[in-house]
XYZ file of C-alpha atoms in Angstrom:
400
model
C -0.006 0.002 -0.003
C 2.954 2.317 0.642
C 4.097 1.819 -2.946
C 0.685 2.914 -4.203
C 0.707 5.895 -1.790
C 4.077 7.030 -3.151
C 2.891 6.619 -6.699
C -0.217 8.746 -6.084
C 1.884 11.430 -4.330
C 4.260 11.631 -7.315
C 1.386 11.987 -9.768
C -0.525 14.571 -7.744
C 1.355 17.559 -9.152
C 0.089 16.799 -12.658
C -3.558 17.207 -11.547
C -3.213 20.532 -9.725
C -3.690 23.912 -11.309
C -1.170 24.383 -14.129
C -0.513 20.620 -14.468
C -0.958 18.849 -17.751
C -3.852 16.801 -16.320
C -5.489 19.684 -14.462
C -8.958 18.962 -15.864
C -8.869 15.404 -14.551
C -8.325 16.478 -10.912
C -11.816 15.199 -9.825
C -10.902 11.742 -11.062
C -7.535 11.748 -9.252
C -9.146 13.103 -6.090
C -11.897 10.450 -6.150
C -9.361 7.630 -6.419
C -7.077 9.109 -3.767
C -9.770 9.760 -1.160
C -11.458 6.423 -1.824
C -8.241 4.563 -1.108
C -6.755 6.778 1.629
C -7.841 9.301 4.269
C -7.015 12.821 3.125
C -3.760 14.291 4.487
C -5.035 17.867 4.216
C -5.239 19.716 7.544
C -6.955 22.945 8.475
C -4.469 25.693 9.101
C -6.582 28.536 10.475
C -9.618 29.040 12.689
C -11.291 26.267 14.668
C -13.337 23.548 13.024
C -15.651 20.943 14.472
C -15.530 17.704 12.503
C -18.214 15.046 12.858
C -16.950 11.469 12.918
C -19.780 10.600 10.515
C -18.788 12.410 7.345
C -20.250 11.795 3.903
C -17.704 9.092 3.035
C -18.334 7.102 6.180
C -22.082 7.486 5.785
C -21.992 6.132 2.241
C -19.667 3.276 3.185
C -22.098 2.299 5.968
C -24.919 2.148 3.437
C -22.800 -0.073 1.201
C -22.135 -2.381 4.143
C -25.864 -2.466 4.946
C -26.573 -3.421 1.316
C -24.214 -6.438 1.489
C -26.954 -8.978 2.386
C -29.129 -7.701 -0.493
C -26.164 -7.980 -2.863
C -25.545 -11.545 -1.711
C -29.193 -12.376 -2.439
C -28.821 -10.701 -5.864
C -26.066 -13.248 -6.625
C -27.693 -16.294 -5.059
C -31.380 -15.843 -5.780
C -30.864 -14.650 -9.369
C -28.920 -17.846 -10.106
C -31.349 -19.969 -8.126
C -34.355 -18.664 -9.987
C -32.607 -19.109 -13.364
C -31.692 -22.715 -12.522
C -35.231 -23.439 -11.283
C -36.588 -21.905 -14.473
C -34.335 -24.031 -16.655
C -35.297 -27.073 -14.661
C -39.027 -26.240 -15.033
C -38.767 -25.865 -18.779
C -36.686 -29.006 -19.146
C -33.885 -27.106 -20.893
C -30.407 -28.617 -20.885
C -28.762 -25.550 -22.399
C -29.418 -21.860 -22.863
C -28.443 -19.345 -25.602
C -27.440 -16.793 -22.918
C -23.686 -16.296 -22.584
C -24.017 -16.516 -18.783
C -25.299 -20.074 -19.039
C -22.531 -21.028 -21.450
C -19.880 -19.595 -19.138
C -21.434 -21.530 -16.249
C -21.211 -24.752 -18.220
C -17.677 -23.926 -19.335
C -16.738 -23.643 -15.664
C -17.998 -27.169 -15.132
C -21.271 -26.377 -13.381
C -24.649 -27.666 -14.466
C -28.038 -26.071 -14.013
C -28.556 -27.537 -10.556
C -30.653 -25.383 -8.173
C -29.359 -27.343 -5.178
C -25.730 -26.303 -5.917
C -25.206 -23.102 -3.880
C -21.903 -22.174 -5.514
C -23.387 -22.653 -9.005
C -26.329 -20.403 -8.086
C -24.004 -17.667 -6.777
C -21.764 -17.765 -9.868
C -24.727 -17.905 -12.249
C -26.409 -14.917 -10.508
C -23.130 -13.020 -10.425
C -22.764 -13.361 -14.180
C -26.062 -11.485 -14.496
C -25.547 -8.900 -11.712
C -21.917 -7.896 -12.293
C -22.230 -6.761 -15.953
C -25.243 -4.584 -15.035
C -23.281 -3.145 -12.141
C -20.231 -2.462 -14.314
C -22.332 -0.692 -16.976
C -23.892 1.419 -14.196
C -20.466 2.320 -12.810
C -18.971 3.118 -16.230
C -21.834 5.219 -17.619
C -22.905 6.852 -14.366
C -19.285 7.501 -13.479
C -18.744 9.115 -16.853
C -21.483 11.671 -16.125
C -20.140 12.233 -12.607
C -16.663 13.004 -13.942
C -18.040 15.311 -16.658
C -20.050 17.420 -14.217
C -17.332 17.426 -11.564
C -14.787 18.610 -14.141
C -17.047 21.363 -15.502
C -17.993 22.559 -12.000
C -14.426 22.128 -10.720
C -15.321 20.150 -7.635
C -14.544 16.665 -6.350
C -16.584 13.546 -7.198
C -18.890 12.839 -4.268
C -19.127 9.396 -2.725
C -22.899 9.496 -3.152
C -22.580 7.823 -6.570
C -21.024 4.808 -4.875
C -24.407 4.115 -3.251
C -26.507 5.036 -6.286
C -24.451 2.734 -8.519
C -25.127 -0.169 -6.151
C -28.817 0.570 -5.529
C -29.713 0.853 -9.198
C -28.713 -2.671 -10.360
C -30.416 -4.192 -7.326
C -33.851 -2.904 -8.424
C -33.458 -4.123 -12.014
C -34.472 -7.458 -13.592
C -31.568 -9.839 -14.361
C -32.116 -9.985 -18.104
C -32.429 -6.217 -18.732
C -30.523 -5.092 -21.886
C -27.312 -3.272 -21.049
C -28.224 -0.288 -23.258
C -31.307 0.250 -21.137
C -29.127 0.207 -18.022
C -26.934 2.867 -19.641
C -29.860 5.076 -20.596
C -31.544 4.637 -17.218
C -28.512 5.561 -15.094
C -27.756 8.501 -17.429
C -31.273 9.848 -16.817
C -31.003 9.251 -13.080
C -27.634 10.963 -12.636
C -28.205 13.880 -15.036
C -31.944 14.628 -14.628
C -32.393 13.229 -11.166
C -29.341 14.829 -9.565
C -26.954 16.942 -11.574
C -29.487 19.409 -13.021
C -30.353 20.346 -9.424
C -26.664 21.038 -8.608
C -25.356 17.614 -7.637
C -25.204 15.689 -4.361
C -27.109 17.433 -1.579
C -29.183 19.526 -3.987
C -31.331 16.855 -5.635
C -34.953 16.520 -4.530
C -35.429 13.075 -6.070
C -33.676 9.804 -5.316
C -31.398 9.300 -8.375
C -31.664 5.501 -8.451
C -35.460 5.577 -8.255
C -35.581 8.336 -10.870
C -33.599 6.090 -13.223
C -35.920 3.151 -12.426
C -39.023 5.259 -12.961
C -37.677 6.442 -16.323
C -37.207 2.834 -17.501
C -40.627 1.932 -16.082
C -42.419 4.466 -18.266
C -40.042 4.374 -21.267
C -39.971 0.591 -21.647
C -43.140 -0.727 -19.976
C -43.069 -4.015 -21.902
C -39.818 -5.075 -20.199
C -39.936 -3.266 -16.874
C -43.572 -2.902 -15.798
C -43.314 -5.849 -13.423
C -46.649 -7.629 -14.120
C -44.699 -10.815 -15.082
C -41.944 -12.457 -13.094
C -38.371 -11.579 -13.931
C -36.352 -14.751 -14.486
C -33.273 -15.014 -16.683
C -34.832 -17.820 -18.728
C -36.367 -17.478 -22.180
C -39.916 -18.718 -22.614
C -40.781 -18.733 -18.908
C -43.803 -16.590 -18.129
C -45.644 -16.351 -14.847
C -47.627 -13.689 -12.953
C -45.953 -12.030 -9.995
C -47.281 -12.617 -6.490
C -48.945 -9.182 -6.495
C -50.571 -9.933 -9.863
C -51.800 -13.257 -8.479
C -53.401 -11.481 -5.522
C -55.038 -9.040 -7.974
C -56.656 -11.830 -10.037
C -59.365 -13.775 -8.213
C -59.044 -16.663 -10.682
C -55.416 -17.288 -9.666
C -53.970 -19.113 -6.664
C -50.951 -17.579 -4.994
C -48.120 -19.954 -5.896
C -45.530 -18.638 -3.440
C -45.298 -19.218 0.319
C -44.980 -16.261 2.696
C -41.724 -17.687 4.109
C -40.159 -17.901 0.605
C -41.163 -14.273 0.018
C -39.696 -13.249 3.385
C -36.401 -15.032 2.750
C -36.320 -13.831 -0.870
C -36.530 -17.120 -2.753
C -38.970 -15.815 -5.336
C -38.461 -14.171 -8.762
C -38.143 -10.395 -8.928
C -35.632 -7.609 -9.108
C -32.126 -8.869 -8.510
C -31.700 -7.455 -5.015
C -35.034 -6.511 -3.529
C -36.809 -9.859 -3.094
C -35.523 -10.641 0.398
C -37.228 -8.872 3.297
C -34.796 -10.621 5.682
C -31.783 -9.086 3.898
C -33.453 -5.686 4.119
C -34.134 -6.191 7.855
C -30.413 -6.872 8.451
C -29.607 -3.741 6.455
C -32.141 -1.781 8.486
C -30.522 -2.903 11.750
C -27.094 -1.714 10.519
C -28.452 1.655 9.344
C -30.406 2.276 12.571
C -27.591 1.249 14.930
C -25.085 3.400 13.033
C -27.668 6.245 12.935
C -27.293 6.550 9.169
C -30.873 5.550 8.374
C -33.874 7.139 10.081
C -35.928 4.673 12.167
C -38.697 7.265 12.279
C -39.189 7.075 8.528
C -39.090 3.246 8.503
C -41.444 3.004 11.462
C -43.949 5.533 10.082
C -44.006 3.739 6.673
C -44.961 0.536 8.501
C -47.668 2.411 10.472
C -49.051 4.056 7.315
C -49.097 0.667 5.513
C -50.716 -1.084 8.465
C -53.522 1.420 9.003
C -54.318 1.805 5.275
C -54.338 -1.956 4.699
C -56.605 -2.585 7.693
C -58.953 0.148 6.509
C -59.192 -1.292 2.992
C -59.585 -4.828 4.429
C -62.542 -3.532 6.422
C -64.104 -1.655 3.499
C -63.697 -4.643 1.146
C -64.729 -4.904 -2.484
C -66.707 -7.439 -4.519
C -64.771 -6.682 -7.710
C -61.184 -5.996 -6.491
C -59.564 -8.916 -4.576
C -56.597 -6.648 -3.660
C -58.814 -5.125 -0.917
C -58.599 -8.477 0.867
C -54.806 -8.853 0.603
C -53.488 -9.513 4.118
C -51.154 -7.021 5.767
C -48.350 -9.526 6.286
C -48.100 -10.076 2.536
C -47.697 -6.334 1.841
C -44.528 -6.305 3.907
C -42.737 -9.038 1.948
C -43.787 -8.482 -1.681
C -42.520 -6.132 -4.366
C -40.096 -3.439 -3.392
C -41.715 -2.633 -0.023
C -38.892 -3.774 2.315
C -36.088 -2.523 0.040
C -37.783 0.832 -0.537
C -38.551 1.311 3.161
C -34.992 0.661 4.286
C -32.785 2.009 1.481
C -34.774 4.367 -0.727
C -37.176 6.248 1.526
C -34.419 7.032 4.056
C -32.168 8.750 1.535
C -30.855 11.665 3.678
C -30.931 14.096 0.756
C -34.362 13.523 -0.757
C -36.254 12.551 2.437
C -37.784 14.935 4.963
C -35.155 16.287 7.394
C -37.235 17.682 10.293
C -37.884 15.164 13.057
C -41.677 15.529 13.037
C -41.645 15.830 9.244
C -40.111 12.339 8.994
C -43.214 10.867 10.598
C -45.526 12.581 8.104
C -43.275 11.747 5.177
C -43.004 8.073 6.069
C -46.690 7.658 6.940
C -47.756 9.084 3.567
C -45.330 6.745 1.724
C -46.973 3.782 3.412
C -50.461 5.166 2.707
C -49.722 5.816 -0.978
C -47.964 2.449 -1.501
C -51.024 0.521 -0.409
C -53.364 2.875 -2.259
C -51.488 2.443 -5.551
C -51.243 -1.338 -5.124
C -54.874 -1.845 -4.206
C -56.928 0.875 -5.925
C -54.981 1.412 -9.129
C -54.789 -1.835 -11.141
C -52.532 -0.180 -13.791
C -49.529 -0.285 -11.461
C -48.750 -3.645 -9.865
C -46.233 -2.047 -7.456
C -46.612 1.252 -5.584
C -43.450 1.703 -3.512
C -41.350 3.400 -6.181
C -44.040 5.880 -7.172
C -44.948 6.634 -3.532
C -41.345 7.452 -2.574
C -40.792 9.671 -5.617
C -44.105 11.462 -5.007
C -43.172 12.139 -1.383
C -39.632 13.217 -2.390
C -41.320 16.101 -4.191
C -43.367 17.046 -1.115
C -40.577 16.539 1.461
C -39.352 20.195 1.248
C -42.928 21.448 1.827
C -43.346 19.159 4.855
C -40.003 20.429 6.268
C -40.981 24.046 5.604
C -44.237 23.582 7.517
C -42.516 22.268 10.625
C -39.688 24.818 10.443
C -42.186 27.703 10.218
C -44.166 26.194 13.067
C -41.041 26.044 15.206
C -40.166 29.665 14.358
C -43.652 30.882 15.343
C -43.460 28.872 18.594
C -40.129 30.506 19.510
C -41.359 33.982 18.614
C -44.454 33.463 20.780
C -42.243 32.326 23.664
C -40.210 35.562 23.534
C -43.201 37.895 23.463
C -43.324 39.922 26.697
């Protein structure tokens, strides 16, 4: 590591003002600060430095995402192997399947290592495309604005592949992350200025731009010719039987987006975020309260034509992107409400809207993404209300 440190120190002069690589300073700075703690020290005035800076906060989110990433590897491969087994296929035209066979593995769902490798061959290329294209836009904007590359993209680049289907075309990944980074973040001024979650903005763009591939009314399995309704679609159709068990949905052994099927993995991530105080428990808790009360209300009202009114509460918690959105998307410190009381309102309304979209609007099989983006827009208004209320309370206290 000392050799690398010396190499970076020798190259640093080329990236400073007047150096031949001056315009690429954000790229150098990103690599340097990612690998090492900065050696810069404050020389004047006193400064208070919080132990939880942006880099540590983002790294903690990445650690919290580790269980979901593991499930993206394992469950994606497991579902592909189960799909191949169900169709009776002994080979597949996908290059991932051919690589798996070349490595000496068959399409055996009981082989854990084969499942992990198979899933990794689907997840990693999507992740690399996200890093390359999204990173390109980050460097462009950082260079033009002459500031460093923020660590926030490290989290966005990991969140985005986790909420995508395994067989999504790579060009759609590139277009989606470009829209998320440029329109969802950079046009507002970059990290800290954006009002929308960039990863969800990218996902929403793909949802409306390519509804045939990304609408989510059919299961996402990396097998050609395999078609089946999702669990939410099965609940919405009274002629269908739900073919998944609640425990499989809780553990994440069902088809879906690569990294958001496991409620258990999200719970582990939630514990890490809450203990480290990176994620807001108030937002997570109020989403659960909003979901619970709305579901119980609709269960009570009932409907003779819409079976979604009868969908039990415990299924809402483990299906679709509910758990992943509650833990990792809704708690985004930039786009979520920041006032303490505002977090309760913000989270409650996300839970309320999620159930409302799922149950009342049959055009959208999943409501979590739209509910979070909708409340992202209203988060500044919620904060403003509570800030003004606090100002008025303090003014009234000082009146003689």
